[in-house]
PDB file of C-alpha atoms in Angstrom:
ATOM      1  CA  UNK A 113      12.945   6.621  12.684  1.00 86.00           C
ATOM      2  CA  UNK A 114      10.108   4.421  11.068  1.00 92.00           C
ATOM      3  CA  UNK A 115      10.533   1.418   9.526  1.00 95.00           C
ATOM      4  CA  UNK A 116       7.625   0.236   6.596  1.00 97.00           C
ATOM      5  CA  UNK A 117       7.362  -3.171   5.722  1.00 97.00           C
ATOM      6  CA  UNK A 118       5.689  -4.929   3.504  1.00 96.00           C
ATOM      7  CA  UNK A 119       5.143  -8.494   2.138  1.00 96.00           C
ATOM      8  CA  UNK A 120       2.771 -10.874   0.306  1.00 96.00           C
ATOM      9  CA  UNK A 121       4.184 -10.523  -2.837  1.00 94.00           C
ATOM     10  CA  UNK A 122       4.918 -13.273  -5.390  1.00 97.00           C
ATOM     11  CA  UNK A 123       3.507 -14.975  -8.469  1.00 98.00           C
ATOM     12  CA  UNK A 124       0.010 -15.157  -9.561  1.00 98.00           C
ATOM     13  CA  UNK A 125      -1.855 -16.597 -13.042  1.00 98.00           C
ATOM     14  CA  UNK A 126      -4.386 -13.936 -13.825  1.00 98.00           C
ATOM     15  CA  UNK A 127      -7.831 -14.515 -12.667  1.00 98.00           C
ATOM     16  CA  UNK A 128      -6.107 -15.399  -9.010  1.00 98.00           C
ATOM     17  CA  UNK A 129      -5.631 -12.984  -5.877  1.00 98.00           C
ATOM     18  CA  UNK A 130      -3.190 -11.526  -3.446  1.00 98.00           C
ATOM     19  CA  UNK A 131      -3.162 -10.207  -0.113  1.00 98.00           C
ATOM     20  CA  UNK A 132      -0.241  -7.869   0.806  1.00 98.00           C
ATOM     21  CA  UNK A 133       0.087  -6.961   3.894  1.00 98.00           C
ATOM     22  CA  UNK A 134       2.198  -3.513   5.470  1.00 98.00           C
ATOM     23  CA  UNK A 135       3.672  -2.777   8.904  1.00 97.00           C
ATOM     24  CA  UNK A 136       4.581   0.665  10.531  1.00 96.00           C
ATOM     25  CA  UNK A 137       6.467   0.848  13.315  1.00 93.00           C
ATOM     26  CA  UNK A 138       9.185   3.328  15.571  1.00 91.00           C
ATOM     27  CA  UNK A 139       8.736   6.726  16.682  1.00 86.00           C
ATOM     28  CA  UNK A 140       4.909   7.046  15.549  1.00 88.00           C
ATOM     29  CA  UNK A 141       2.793   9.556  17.017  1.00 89.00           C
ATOM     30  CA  UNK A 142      -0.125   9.064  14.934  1.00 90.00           C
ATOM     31  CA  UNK A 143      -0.593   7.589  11.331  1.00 91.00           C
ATOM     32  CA  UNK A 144      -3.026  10.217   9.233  1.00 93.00           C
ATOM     33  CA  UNK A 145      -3.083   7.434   6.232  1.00 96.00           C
ATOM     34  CA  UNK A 146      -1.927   4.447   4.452  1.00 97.00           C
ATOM     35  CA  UNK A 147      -1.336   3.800   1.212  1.00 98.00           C
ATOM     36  CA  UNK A 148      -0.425   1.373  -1.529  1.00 98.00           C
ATOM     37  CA  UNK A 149       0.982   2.369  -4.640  1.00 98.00           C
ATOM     38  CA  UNK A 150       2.937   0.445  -7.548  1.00 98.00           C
ATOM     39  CA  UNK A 151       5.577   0.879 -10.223  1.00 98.00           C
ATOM     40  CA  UNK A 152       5.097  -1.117 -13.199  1.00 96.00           C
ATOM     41  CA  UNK A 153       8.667  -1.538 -15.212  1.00 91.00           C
ATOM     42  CA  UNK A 154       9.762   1.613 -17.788  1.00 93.00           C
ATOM     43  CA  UNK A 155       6.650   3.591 -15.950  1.00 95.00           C
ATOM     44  CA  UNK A 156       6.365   5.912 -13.176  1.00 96.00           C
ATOM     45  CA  UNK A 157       4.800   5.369  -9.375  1.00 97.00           C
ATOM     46  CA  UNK A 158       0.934   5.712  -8.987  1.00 97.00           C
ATOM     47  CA  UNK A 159      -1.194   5.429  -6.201  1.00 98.00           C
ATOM     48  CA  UNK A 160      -3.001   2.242  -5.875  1.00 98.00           C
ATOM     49  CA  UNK A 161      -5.659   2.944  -2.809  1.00 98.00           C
ATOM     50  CA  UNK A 162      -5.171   4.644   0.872  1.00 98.00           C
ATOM     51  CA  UNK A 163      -6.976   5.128   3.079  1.00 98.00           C
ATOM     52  CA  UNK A 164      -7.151   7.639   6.057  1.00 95.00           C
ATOM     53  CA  UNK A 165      -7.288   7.315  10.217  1.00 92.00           C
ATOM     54  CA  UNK A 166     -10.917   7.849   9.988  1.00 92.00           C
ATOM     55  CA  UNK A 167     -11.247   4.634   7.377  1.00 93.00           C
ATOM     56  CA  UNK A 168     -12.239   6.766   4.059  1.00 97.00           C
ATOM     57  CA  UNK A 169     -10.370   5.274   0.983  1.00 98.00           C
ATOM     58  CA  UNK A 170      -9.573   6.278  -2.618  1.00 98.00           C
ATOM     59  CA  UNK A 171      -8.917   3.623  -5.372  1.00 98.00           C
ATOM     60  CA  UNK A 172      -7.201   4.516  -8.731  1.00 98.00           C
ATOM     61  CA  UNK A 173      -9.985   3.528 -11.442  1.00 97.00           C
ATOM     62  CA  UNK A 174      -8.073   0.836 -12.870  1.00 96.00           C
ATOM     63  CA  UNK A 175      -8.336  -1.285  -9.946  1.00 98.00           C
ATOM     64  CA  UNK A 176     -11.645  -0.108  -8.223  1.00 97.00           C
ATOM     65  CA  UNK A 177     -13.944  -2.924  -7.654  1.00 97.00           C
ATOM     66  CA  UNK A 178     -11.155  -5.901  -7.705  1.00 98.00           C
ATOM     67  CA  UNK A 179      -9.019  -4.138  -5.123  1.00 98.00           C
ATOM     68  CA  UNK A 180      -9.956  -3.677  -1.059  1.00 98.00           C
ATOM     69  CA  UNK A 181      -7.549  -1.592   1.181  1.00 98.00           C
ATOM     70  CA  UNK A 182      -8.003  -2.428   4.719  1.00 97.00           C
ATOM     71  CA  UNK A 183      -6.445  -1.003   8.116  1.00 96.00           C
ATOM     72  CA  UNK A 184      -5.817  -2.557  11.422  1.00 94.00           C
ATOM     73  CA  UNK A 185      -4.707   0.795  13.267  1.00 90.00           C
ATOM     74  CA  UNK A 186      -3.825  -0.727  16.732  1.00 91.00           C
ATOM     75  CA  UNK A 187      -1.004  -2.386  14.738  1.00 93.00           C
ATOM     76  CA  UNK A 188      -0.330   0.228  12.282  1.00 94.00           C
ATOM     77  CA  UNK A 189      -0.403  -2.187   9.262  1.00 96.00           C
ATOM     78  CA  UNK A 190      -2.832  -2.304   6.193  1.00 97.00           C
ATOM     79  CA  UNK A 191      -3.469  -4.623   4.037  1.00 98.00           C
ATOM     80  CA  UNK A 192      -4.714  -4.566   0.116  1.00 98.00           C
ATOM     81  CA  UNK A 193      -6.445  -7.565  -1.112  1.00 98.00           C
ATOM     82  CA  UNK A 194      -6.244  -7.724  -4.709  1.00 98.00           C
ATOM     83  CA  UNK A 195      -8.747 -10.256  -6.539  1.00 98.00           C
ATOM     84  CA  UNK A 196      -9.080 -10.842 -10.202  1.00 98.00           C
ATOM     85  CA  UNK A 197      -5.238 -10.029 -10.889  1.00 98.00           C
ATOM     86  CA  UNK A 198      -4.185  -9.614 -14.548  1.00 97.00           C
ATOM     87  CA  UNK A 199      -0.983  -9.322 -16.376  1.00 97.00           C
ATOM     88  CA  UNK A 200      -0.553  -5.203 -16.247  1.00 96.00           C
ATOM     89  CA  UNK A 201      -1.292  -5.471 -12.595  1.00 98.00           C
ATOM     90  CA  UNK A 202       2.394  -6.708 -12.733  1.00 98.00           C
ATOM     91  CA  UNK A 203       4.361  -3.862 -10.833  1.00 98.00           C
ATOM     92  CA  UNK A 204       6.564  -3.264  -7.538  1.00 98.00           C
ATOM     93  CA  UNK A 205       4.201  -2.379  -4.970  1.00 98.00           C
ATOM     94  CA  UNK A 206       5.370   0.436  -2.760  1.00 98.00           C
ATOM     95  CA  UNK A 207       3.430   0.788   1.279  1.00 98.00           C
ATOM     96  CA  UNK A 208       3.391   4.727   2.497  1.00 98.00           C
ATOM     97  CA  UNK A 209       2.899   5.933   5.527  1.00 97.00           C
ATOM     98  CA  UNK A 210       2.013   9.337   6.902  1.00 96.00           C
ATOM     99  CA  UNK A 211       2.397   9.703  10.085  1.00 93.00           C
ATOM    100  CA  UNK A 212       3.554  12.500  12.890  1.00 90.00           C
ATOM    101  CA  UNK A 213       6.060  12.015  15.787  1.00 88.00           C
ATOM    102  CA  UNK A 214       4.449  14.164  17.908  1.00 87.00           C
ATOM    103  CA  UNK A 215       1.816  16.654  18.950  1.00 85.00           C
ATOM    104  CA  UNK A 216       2.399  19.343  16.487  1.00 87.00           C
ATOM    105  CA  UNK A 217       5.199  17.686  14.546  1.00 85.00           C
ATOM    106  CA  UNK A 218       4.040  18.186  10.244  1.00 90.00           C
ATOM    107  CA  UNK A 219       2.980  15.117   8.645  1.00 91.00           C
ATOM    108  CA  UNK A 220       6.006  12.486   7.345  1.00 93.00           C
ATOM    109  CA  UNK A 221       5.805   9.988   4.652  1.00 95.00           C
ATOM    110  CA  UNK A 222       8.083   6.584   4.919  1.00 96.00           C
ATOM    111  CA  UNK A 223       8.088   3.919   2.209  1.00 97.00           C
ATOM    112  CA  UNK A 224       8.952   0.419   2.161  1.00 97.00           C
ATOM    113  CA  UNK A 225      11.002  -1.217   0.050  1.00 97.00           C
ATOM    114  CA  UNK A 226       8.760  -2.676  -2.203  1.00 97.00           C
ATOM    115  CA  UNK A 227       7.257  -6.174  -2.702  1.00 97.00           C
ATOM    116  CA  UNK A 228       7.073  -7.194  -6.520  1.00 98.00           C
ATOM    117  CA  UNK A 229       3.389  -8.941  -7.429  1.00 98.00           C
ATOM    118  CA  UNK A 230       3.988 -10.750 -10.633  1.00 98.00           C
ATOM    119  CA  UNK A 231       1.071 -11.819 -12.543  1.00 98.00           C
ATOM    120  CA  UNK A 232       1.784 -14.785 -15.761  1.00 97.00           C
ATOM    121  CA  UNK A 233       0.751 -17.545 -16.959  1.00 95.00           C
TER     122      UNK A 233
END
């Protein structure tokens, strides 16, 4: 099994910033990529930023140049700094990881359970 946790989470006024922070861990071969991704409330998930074992990311628009996704793979976490925050960045914020369990074992995803970023004044 894998386990995906995340945390950082909380409330911010808008203008302010956020670091959230995600750790993989059990029966991990390798980890092909991390991701973020968020559910707002009454509104589906969508991806956020990831970013692969050889470091190339993808940001949605919305959050591209206010958002960094970074990876420390010797401890299978990544992080997403999020800077300039505003009220519709207000969502549950969901950590993937794909990952194998072995030689020629097919890619996995496992979520975490979420960590809710609130952004108010």
């Amino acid at each position: 099994q894998v386990q995906v946790v995340e945390s950082g989470g909380g409330l911010v006024q808008p203008g302010g910033s956020l670091r959230l922070s995600c750790a993989a861990s059990g029966s991990i071969f390798s980890i092909n990529a991390m991701a973020w991704y968020r559910q707002a409330p009454g509104e589906g998930r969508e991806l956020v930023a990831a970013i692969t074992s050889g470091g190339t990311t993808k940001y949605a628009d919305l959050v591209k140049g206010r958002f960094t996704i970074s990876r420390d793979s010797a401890k299978n976490m990544v992080h997403l700094q999020m800077n300039s925050l505003q009220p519709e960045d207000t969502a549950v914020y969901y950590c993937n990881a794909r990952y194998t369990f072995g030689a020629r074992s097919n890619a996995l995803d496992a979520w975490g359970q979420g960590t809710l970023v609130t952004v108010s004044s």
